[in-house]
PDB file of C-alpha atoms in Angstrom:
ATOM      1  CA  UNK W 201      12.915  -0.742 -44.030  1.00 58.00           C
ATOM      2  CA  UNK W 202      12.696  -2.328 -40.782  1.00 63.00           C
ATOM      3  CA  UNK W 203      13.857   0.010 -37.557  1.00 74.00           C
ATOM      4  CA  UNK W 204      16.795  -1.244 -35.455  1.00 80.00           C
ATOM      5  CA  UNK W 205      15.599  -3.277 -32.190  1.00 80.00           C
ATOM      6  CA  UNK W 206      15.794  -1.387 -28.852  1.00 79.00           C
ATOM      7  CA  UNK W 207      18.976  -2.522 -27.499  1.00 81.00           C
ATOM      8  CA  UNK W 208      17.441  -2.241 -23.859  1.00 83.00           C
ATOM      9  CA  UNK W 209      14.025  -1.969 -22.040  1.00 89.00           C
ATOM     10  CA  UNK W 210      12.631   1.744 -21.910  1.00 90.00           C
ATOM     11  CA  UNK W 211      11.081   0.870 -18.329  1.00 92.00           C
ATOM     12  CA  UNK W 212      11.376  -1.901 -16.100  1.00 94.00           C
ATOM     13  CA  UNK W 213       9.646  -2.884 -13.160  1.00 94.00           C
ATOM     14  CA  UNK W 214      11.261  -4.011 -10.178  1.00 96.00           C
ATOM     15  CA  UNK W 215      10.053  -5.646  -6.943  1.00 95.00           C
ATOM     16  CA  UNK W 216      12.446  -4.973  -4.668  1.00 96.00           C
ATOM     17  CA  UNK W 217      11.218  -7.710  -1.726  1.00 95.00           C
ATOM     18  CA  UNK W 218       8.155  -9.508  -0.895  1.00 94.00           C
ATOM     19  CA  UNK W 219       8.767  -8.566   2.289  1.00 95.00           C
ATOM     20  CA  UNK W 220       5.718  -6.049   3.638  1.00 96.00           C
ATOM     21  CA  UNK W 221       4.623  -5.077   7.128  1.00 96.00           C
ATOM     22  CA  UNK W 222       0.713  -4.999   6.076  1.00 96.00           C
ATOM     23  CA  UNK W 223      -1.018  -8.803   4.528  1.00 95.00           C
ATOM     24  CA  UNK W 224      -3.471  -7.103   1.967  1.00 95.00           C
ATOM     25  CA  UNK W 225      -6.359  -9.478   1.290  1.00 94.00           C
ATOM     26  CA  UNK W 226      -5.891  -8.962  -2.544  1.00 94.00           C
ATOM     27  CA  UNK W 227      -2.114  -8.543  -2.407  1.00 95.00           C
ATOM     28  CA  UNK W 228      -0.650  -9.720  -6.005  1.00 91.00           C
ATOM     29  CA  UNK W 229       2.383 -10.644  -4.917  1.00 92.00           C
ATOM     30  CA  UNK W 230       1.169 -12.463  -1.788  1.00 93.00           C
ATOM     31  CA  UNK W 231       3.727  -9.993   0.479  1.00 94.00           C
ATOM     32  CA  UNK W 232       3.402 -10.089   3.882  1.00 92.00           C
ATOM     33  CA  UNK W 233       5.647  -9.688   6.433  1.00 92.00           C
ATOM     34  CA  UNK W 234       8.246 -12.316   6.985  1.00 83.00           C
ATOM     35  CA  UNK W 235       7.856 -13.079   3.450  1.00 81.00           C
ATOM     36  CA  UNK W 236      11.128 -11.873   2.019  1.00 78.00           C
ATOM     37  CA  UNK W 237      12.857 -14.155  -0.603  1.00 79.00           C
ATOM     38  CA  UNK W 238      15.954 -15.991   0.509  1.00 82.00           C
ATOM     39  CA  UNK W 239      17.541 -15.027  -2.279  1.00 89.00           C
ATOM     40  CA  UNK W 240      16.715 -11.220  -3.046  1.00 93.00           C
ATOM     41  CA  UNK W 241      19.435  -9.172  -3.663  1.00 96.00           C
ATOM     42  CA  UNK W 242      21.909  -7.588  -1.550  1.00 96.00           C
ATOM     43  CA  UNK W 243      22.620  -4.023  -1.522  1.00 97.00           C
ATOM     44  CA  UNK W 244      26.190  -4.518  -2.987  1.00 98.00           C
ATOM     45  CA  UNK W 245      23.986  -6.970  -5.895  1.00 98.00           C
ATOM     46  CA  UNK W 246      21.262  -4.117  -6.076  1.00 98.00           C
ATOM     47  CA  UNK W 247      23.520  -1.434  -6.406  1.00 98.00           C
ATOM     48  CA  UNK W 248      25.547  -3.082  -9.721  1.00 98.00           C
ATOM     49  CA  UNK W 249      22.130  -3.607 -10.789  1.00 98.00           C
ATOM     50  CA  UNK W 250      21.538  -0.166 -10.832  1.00 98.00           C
ATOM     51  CA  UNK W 251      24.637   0.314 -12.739  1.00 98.00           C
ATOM     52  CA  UNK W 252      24.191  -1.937 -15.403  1.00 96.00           C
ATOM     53  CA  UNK W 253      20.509  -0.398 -16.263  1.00 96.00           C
ATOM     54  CA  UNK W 254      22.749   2.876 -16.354  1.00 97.00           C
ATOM     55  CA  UNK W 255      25.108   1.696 -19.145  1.00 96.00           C
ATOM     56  CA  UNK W 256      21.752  -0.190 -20.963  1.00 94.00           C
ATOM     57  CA  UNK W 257      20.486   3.694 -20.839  1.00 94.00           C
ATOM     58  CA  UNK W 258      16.601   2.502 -18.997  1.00 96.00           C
ATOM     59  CA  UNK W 259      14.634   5.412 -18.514  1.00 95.00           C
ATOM     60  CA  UNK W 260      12.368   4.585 -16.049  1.00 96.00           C
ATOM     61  CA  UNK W 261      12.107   2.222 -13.304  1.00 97.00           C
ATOM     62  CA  UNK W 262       9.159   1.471 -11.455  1.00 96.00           C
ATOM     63  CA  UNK W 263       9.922   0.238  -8.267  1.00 98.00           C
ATOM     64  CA  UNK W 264       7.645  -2.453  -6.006  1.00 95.00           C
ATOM     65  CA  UNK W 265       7.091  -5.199  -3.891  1.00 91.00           C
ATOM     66  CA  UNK W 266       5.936  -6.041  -1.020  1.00 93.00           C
ATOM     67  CA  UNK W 267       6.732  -2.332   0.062  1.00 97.00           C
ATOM     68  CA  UNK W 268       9.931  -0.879  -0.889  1.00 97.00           C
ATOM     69  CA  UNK W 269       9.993   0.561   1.984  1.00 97.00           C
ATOM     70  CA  UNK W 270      10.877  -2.378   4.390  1.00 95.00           C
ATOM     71  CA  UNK W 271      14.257  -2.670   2.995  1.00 95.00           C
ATOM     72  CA  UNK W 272      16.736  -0.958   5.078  1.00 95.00           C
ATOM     73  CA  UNK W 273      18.665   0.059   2.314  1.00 97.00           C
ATOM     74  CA  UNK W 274      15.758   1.657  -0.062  1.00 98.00           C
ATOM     75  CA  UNK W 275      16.769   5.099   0.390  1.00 98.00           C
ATOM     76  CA  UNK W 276      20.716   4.701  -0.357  1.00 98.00           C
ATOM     77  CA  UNK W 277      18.999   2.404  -3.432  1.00 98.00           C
ATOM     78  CA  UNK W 278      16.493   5.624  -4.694  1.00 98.00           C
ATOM     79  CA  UNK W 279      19.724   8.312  -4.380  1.00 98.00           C
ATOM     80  CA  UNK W 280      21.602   5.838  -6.723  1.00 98.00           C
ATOM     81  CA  UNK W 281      18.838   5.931  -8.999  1.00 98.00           C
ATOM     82  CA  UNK W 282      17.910   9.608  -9.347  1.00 98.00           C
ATOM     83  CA  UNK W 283      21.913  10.701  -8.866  1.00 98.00           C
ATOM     84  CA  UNK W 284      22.162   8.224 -11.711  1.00 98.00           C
ATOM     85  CA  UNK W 285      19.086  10.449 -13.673  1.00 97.00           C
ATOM     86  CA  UNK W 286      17.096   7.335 -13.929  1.00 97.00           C
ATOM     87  CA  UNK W 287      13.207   8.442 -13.706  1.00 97.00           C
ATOM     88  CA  UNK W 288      12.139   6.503 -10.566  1.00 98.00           C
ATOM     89  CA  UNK W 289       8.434   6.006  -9.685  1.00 97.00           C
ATOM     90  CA  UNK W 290       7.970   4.075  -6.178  1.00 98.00           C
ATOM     91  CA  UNK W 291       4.890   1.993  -4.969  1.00 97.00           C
ATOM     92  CA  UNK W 292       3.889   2.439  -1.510  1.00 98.00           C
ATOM     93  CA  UNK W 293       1.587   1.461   0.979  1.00 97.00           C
ATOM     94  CA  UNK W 294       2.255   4.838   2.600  1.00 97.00           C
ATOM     95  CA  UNK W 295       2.824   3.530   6.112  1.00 97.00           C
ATOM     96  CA  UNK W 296       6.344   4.216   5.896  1.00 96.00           C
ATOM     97  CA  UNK W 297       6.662   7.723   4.731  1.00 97.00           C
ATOM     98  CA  UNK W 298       8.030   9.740   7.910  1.00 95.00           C
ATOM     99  CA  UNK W 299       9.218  13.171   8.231  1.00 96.00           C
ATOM    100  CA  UNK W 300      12.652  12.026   7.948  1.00 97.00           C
ATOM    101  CA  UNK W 301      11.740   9.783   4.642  1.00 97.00           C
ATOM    102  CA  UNK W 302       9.887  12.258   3.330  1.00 97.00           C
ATOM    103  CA  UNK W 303      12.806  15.274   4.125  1.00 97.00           C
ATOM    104  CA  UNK W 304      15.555  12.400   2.094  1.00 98.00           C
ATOM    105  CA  UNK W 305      12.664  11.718  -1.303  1.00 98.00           C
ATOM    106  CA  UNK W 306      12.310  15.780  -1.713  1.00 97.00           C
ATOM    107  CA  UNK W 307      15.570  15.795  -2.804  1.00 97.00           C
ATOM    108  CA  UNK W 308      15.775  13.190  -4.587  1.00 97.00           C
ATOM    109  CA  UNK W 309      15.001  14.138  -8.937  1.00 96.00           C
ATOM    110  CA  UNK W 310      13.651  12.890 -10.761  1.00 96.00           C
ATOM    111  CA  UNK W 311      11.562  10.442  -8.444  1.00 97.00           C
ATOM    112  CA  UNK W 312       7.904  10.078  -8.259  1.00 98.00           C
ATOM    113  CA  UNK W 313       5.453   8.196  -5.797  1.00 98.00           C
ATOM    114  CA  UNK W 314       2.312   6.153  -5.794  1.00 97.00           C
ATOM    115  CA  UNK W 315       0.754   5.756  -2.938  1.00 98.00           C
ATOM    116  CA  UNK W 316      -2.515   2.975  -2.124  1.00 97.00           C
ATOM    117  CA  UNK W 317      -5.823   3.870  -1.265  1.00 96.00           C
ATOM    118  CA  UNK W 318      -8.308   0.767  -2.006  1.00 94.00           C
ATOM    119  CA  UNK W 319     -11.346   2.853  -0.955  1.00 91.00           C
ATOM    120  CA  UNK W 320     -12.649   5.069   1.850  1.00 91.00           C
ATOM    121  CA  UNK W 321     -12.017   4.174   5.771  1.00 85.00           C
ATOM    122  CA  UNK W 322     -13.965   1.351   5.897  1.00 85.00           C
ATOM    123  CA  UNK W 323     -13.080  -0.437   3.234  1.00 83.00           C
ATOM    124  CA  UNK W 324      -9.731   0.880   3.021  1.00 84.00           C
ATOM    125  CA  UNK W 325      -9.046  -0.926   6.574  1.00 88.00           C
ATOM    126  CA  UNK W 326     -11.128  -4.283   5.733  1.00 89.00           C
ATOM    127  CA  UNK W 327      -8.718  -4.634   3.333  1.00 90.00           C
ATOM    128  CA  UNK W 328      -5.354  -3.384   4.274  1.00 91.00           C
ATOM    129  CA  UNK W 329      -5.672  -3.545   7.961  1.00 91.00           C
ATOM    130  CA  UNK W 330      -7.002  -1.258  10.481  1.00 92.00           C
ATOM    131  CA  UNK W 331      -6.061   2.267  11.082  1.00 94.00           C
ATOM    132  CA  UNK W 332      -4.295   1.817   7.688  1.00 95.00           C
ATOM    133  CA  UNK W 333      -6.720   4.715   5.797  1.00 95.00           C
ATOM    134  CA  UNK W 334      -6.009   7.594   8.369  1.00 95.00           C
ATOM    135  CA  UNK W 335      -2.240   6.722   8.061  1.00 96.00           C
ATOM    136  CA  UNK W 336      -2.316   6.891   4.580  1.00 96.00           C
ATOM    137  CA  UNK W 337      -4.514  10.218   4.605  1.00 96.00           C
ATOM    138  CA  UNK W 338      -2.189  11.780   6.806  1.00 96.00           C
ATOM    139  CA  UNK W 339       0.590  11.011   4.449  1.00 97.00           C
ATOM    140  CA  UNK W 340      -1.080  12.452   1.808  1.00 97.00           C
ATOM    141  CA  UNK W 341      -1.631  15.726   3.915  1.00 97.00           C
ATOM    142  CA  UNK W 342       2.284  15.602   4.448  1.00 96.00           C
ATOM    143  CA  UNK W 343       3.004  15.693   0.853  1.00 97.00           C
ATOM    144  CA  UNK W 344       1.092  18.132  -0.541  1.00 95.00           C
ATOM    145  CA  UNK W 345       3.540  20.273   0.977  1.00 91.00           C
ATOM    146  CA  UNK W 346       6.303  18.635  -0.781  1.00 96.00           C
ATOM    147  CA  UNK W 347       8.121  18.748  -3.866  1.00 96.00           C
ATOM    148  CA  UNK W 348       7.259  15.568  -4.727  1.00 97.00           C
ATOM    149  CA  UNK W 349       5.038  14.000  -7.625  1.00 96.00           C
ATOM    150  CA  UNK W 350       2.545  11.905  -6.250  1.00 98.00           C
ATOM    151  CA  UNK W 351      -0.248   9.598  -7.312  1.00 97.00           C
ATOM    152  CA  UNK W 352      -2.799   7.995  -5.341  1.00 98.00           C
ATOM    153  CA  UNK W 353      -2.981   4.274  -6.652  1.00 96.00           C
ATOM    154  CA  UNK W 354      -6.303   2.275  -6.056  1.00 96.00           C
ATOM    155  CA  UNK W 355      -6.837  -1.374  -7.355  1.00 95.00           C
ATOM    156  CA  UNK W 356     -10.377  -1.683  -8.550  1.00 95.00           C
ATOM    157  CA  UNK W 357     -12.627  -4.132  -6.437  1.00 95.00           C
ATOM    158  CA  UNK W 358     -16.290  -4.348  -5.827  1.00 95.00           C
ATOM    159  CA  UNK W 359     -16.085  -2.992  -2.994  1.00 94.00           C
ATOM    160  CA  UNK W 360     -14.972   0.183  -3.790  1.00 95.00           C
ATOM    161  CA  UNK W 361     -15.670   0.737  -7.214  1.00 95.00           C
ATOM    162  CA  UNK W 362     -18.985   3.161  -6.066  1.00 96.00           C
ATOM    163  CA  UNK W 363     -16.506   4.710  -4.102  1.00 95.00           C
ATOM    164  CA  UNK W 364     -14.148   5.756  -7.410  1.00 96.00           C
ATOM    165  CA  UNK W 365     -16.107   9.329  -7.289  1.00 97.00           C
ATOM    166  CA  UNK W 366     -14.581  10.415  -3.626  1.00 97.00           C
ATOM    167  CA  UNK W 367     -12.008   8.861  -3.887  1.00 97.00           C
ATOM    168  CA  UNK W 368     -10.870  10.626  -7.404  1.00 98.00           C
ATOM    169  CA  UNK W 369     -12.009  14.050  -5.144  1.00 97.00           C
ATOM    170  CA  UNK W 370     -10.009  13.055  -2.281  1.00 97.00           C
ATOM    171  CA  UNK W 371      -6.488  12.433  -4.289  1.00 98.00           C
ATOM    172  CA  UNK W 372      -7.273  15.814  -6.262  1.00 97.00           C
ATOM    173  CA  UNK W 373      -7.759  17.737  -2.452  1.00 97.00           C
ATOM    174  CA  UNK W 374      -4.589  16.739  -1.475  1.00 97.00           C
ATOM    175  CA  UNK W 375      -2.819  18.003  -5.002  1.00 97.00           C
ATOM    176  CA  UNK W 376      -1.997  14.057  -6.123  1.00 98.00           C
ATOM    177  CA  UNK W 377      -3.294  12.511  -9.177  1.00 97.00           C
ATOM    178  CA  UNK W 378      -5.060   8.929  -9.540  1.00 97.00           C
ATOM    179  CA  UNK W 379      -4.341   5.857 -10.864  1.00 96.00           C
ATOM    180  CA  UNK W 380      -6.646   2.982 -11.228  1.00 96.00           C
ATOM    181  CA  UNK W 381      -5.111  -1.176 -11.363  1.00 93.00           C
ATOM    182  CA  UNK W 382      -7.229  -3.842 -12.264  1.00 91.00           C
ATOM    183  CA  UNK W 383      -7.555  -6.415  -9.560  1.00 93.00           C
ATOM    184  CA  UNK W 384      -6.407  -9.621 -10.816  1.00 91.00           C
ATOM    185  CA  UNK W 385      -6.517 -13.268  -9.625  1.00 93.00           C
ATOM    186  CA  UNK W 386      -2.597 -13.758  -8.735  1.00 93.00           C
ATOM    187  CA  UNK W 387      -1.171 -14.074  -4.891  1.00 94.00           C
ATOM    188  CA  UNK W 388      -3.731 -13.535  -2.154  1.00 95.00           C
ATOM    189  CA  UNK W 389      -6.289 -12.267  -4.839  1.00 95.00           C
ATOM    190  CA  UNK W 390      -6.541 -15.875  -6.434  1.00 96.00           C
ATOM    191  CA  UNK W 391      -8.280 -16.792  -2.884  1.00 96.00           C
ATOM    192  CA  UNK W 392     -10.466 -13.975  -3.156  1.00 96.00           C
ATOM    193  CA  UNK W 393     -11.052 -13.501  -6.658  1.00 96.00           C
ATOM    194  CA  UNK W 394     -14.770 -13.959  -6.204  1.00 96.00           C
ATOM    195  CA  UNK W 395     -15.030 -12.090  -2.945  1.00 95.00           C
ATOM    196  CA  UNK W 396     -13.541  -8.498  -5.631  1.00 96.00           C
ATOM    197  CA  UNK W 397     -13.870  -8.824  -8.807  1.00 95.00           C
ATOM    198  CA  UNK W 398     -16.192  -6.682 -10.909  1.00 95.00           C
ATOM    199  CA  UNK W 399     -19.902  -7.922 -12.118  1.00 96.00           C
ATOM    200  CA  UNK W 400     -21.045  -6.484 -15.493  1.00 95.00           C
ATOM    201  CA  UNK W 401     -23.026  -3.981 -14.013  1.00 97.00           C
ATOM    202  CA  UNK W 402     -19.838  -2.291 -12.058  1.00 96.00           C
ATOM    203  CA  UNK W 403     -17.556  -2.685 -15.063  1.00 93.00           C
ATOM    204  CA  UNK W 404     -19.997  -0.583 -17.172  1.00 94.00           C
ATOM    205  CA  UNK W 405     -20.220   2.592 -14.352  1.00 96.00           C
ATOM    206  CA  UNK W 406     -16.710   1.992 -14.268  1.00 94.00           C
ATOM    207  CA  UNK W 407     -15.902   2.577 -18.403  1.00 91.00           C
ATOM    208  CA  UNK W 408     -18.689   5.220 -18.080  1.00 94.00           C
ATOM    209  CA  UNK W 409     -16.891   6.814 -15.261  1.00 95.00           C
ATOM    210  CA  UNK W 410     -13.046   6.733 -16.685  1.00 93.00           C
ATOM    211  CA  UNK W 411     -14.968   8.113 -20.207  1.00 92.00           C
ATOM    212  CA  UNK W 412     -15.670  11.469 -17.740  1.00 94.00           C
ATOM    213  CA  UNK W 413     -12.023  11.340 -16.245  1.00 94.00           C
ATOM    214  CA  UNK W 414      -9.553  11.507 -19.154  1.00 92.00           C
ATOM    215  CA  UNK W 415      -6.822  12.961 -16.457  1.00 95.00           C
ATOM    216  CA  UNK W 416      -7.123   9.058 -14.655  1.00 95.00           C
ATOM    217  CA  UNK W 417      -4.656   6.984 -15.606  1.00 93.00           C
ATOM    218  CA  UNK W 418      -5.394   3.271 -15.817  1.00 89.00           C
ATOM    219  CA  UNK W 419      -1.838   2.310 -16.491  1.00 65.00           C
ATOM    220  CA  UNK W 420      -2.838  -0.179 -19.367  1.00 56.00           C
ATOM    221  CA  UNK W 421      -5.988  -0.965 -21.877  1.00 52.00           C
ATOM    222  CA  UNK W 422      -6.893  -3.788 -20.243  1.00 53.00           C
ATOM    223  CA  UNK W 423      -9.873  -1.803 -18.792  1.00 54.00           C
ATOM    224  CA  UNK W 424     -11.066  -1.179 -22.079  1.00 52.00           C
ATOM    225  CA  UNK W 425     -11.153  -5.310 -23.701  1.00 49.00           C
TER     226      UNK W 425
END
């Protein structure tokens, strides 16, 4: 007997904007800043949106970019969300996450965050900009004192796959999980595709590696074809 089709999406994932005050080299979106579509939705169009994955009963939306976090109206969009009971889990770059921001998320349930590191300072800055790693460090200090789920998300390049070690120990010292994302060849990371991407050798210390880390999420199998 065949099973009745889902009569909605379980999760979906949303980019809110392409809009984004950093210009990652491997960006899969190709955000920047300035680079908001013309056409992206309002916050009246957002919030019946919202609604309507309400009465389709979604459980979970994952919300992106760009960073979320350069809309104006991201916060009044999260409380709809979560007041709504709609799991939320945001992507960040973590340059955005004040006091104030962080004060208006802890009471927001159920929402979750994942927050970038693509490596340790060095590398961190060479790609995202500079200064970018000890901001996003220092937001991680901030919320292990919160109530708030968090997940340190790093897209897997050459040059910081050697680096997957400290940074799984530096995500752990600040009480947040990690999640690994296969670099792909989409956006900016077309253009530097052969500048990241893995050779056989790191691909092997890498399946070695997550084979050691069951509690490391890769968010899909692809690491495993």
């Amino acid at each position: 007997m065949r099973a009745e089709p889902l009569s909605a999406p379980v999760t979906i994932t949303w980019e809110v904007s392409l809009g984004c005050n950093l210009h990652c080299d491997h960006c899969l979106s190709g955000s920047g800043p300035g680079h908001q579509r013309p056409n992206e939705l309002t916050t009246e169009e957002a919030m019946a949106f919202i609604a309507e994955l309400d009465d389709l009963d979604v459980f979970q939306v994952n919300i992106g970019g760009g960073e979320p976090f350069v809309r104006p109206d991201m916060l009044e969009l999260l409380a709809e969300l979560t007041d709504r009971n709609i799991s939320t889990c945001v992507s960040t770059n973590g340059t955005q996450l004040d006091e104030e921001t962080l004060d208006v998320l802890e009471a927001m349930d159920p929402l979750f965050l994942q927050v970038s590191l693509d490596g340790l300072r060095a590398e961190n800055d060479a790609i995202r900009g500079e200064g970018v790693y000890d901001t996003v460090v220092d937001a991680l200090e901030r919320l292990e004192d919160r109530d708030i789920g968090t997940t340190v998300n790093t897209v897997v390049t050459a040059q910081n796959v050697a680096d997957l070690p400290e940074i799984y120990e530096l995500a752990d010292a600040h009480g947040a999980g990690l999640r690994l994302n296969r670099f792909r060849p989409s956006g900016r990371g077309e253009d530097t595709w052969d500048r990241f991407r893995l050779e056989p050798d790191q691909i092997r210390f890498l399946h070695g590696w997550l084979e050691d880390k069951p509690d490391v999420r890769t968010g899909a199998s692809f690491f495993y074809l």
